[in-house]
Amino acid sequence: MKKIINILMLALIAVCTSCTPEETPEPTLPVNTYNLDGTWQLAQLNDAPLADSTYLYIVLDRKGTFSIYTNLSSMYPVMQTGKFTIEEDWRIGSIISGTYDFDLGAWNHEYIITDLYKESMVWTAKDDATDVQKFVRVADVPEHITEAVRPVEK
């Protein structure tokens, strides 16, 4: 009898120690200007990393202004500024849109923001679900980029 109890105790210990507690996923943050405030770097475009030496940084301010630093559509670094808004659509979620300063018009797309965490977020074009952009939070736009840009003006 003592042997059976020892075997049962060992089995119970083995079962208890082999189970790992389920990790609870980090909850997403609500999409608002406070949680978007900061500097974000485009890390992936359509599930692929950016090509070497290309970049896009977007600095979002809780007052609703933005600055974009990029070389994606130019051989030279460019900075564009403007205003952004967030609106809620009960069917699809939080949508961010923006207009550039100097009468340069609106962003090419409105974007649905999903998976907003402290360190990352995903934007999907509202009118093109294949246009998916993943951003990661960074401390600042690198100084060599801010020094090299020239604002786009009309």
XYZ file of C-alpha atoms in Angstrom, residues 36-115:
80
model
C -0.590 56.894 -30.239
C 1.551 59.796 -29.023
C 5.210 59.169 -29.810
C 7.628 58.106 -32.514
C 6.877 55.004 -34.581
C 9.048 53.241 -37.159
C 7.587 51.236 -40.017
C 8.965 47.740 -39.398
C 6.973 45.658 -41.893
C 5.060 46.426 -45.034
C 2.674 43.674 -46.148
C 4.305 41.113 -43.813
C 7.801 41.806 -45.178
C 10.569 43.877 -43.601
C 11.581 47.074 -45.371
C 14.439 46.903 -47.837
C 17.846 47.854 -46.486
C 18.450 51.592 -46.098
C 14.753 52.472 -46.545
C 12.747 53.875 -43.677
C 9.591 55.601 -42.600
C 9.154 57.187 -39.200
C 5.938 58.857 -38.104
C 5.813 61.094 -35.068
C 2.269 61.406 -33.756
C 1.407 64.128 -31.278
C -1.538 63.901 -28.916
C -2.662 67.291 -30.256
C -3.411 65.613 -33.606
C -0.344 66.620 -35.594
C 2.170 64.364 -37.327
C 5.596 64.475 -38.929
C 6.693 61.776 -41.370
C 10.351 61.154 -42.150
C 10.828 58.847 -45.115
C 12.861 57.888 -48.126
C 10.378 55.337 -49.501
C 9.235 57.430 -52.455
C 12.283 59.610 -52.935
C 16.000 59.102 -53.299
C 16.436 61.812 -50.668
C 15.076 61.962 -47.132
C 11.820 63.892 -46.929
C 9.833 65.270 -44.007
C 6.094 65.845 -44.334
C 3.867 67.381 -41.679
C 0.149 67.692 -41.148
C -2.821 66.796 -39.014
C -4.456 63.456 -38.264
C -7.803 62.438 -36.835
C -9.158 59.264 -35.310
C -12.754 58.229 -35.695
C -14.604 55.195 -34.448
C -16.669 53.024 -36.763
C -18.716 50.542 -34.768
C -18.404 48.004 -37.597
C -14.662 48.065 -38.231
C -13.014 49.892 -35.324
C -10.669 52.855 -35.049
C -9.741 54.658 -38.248
C -6.874 57.127 -38.603
C -6.691 59.577 -41.486
C -4.523 62.562 -42.196
C -3.988 65.616 -44.326
C -0.618 67.087 -45.216
C 0.306 70.704 -44.615
C 0.906 73.098 -47.512
C -2.264 71.975 -49.358
C -0.639 68.683 -50.347
C -3.866 66.762 -49.800
C -4.884 63.734 -47.803
C -3.088 60.492 -47.093
C -3.509 57.887 -49.825
C -5.641 55.761 -47.483
C -7.551 55.811 -44.266
C -6.163 53.106 -41.975
C -7.820 50.780 -39.483
C -5.628 50.552 -36.400
C -5.488 47.143 -34.734
C -3.237 45.375 -32.262
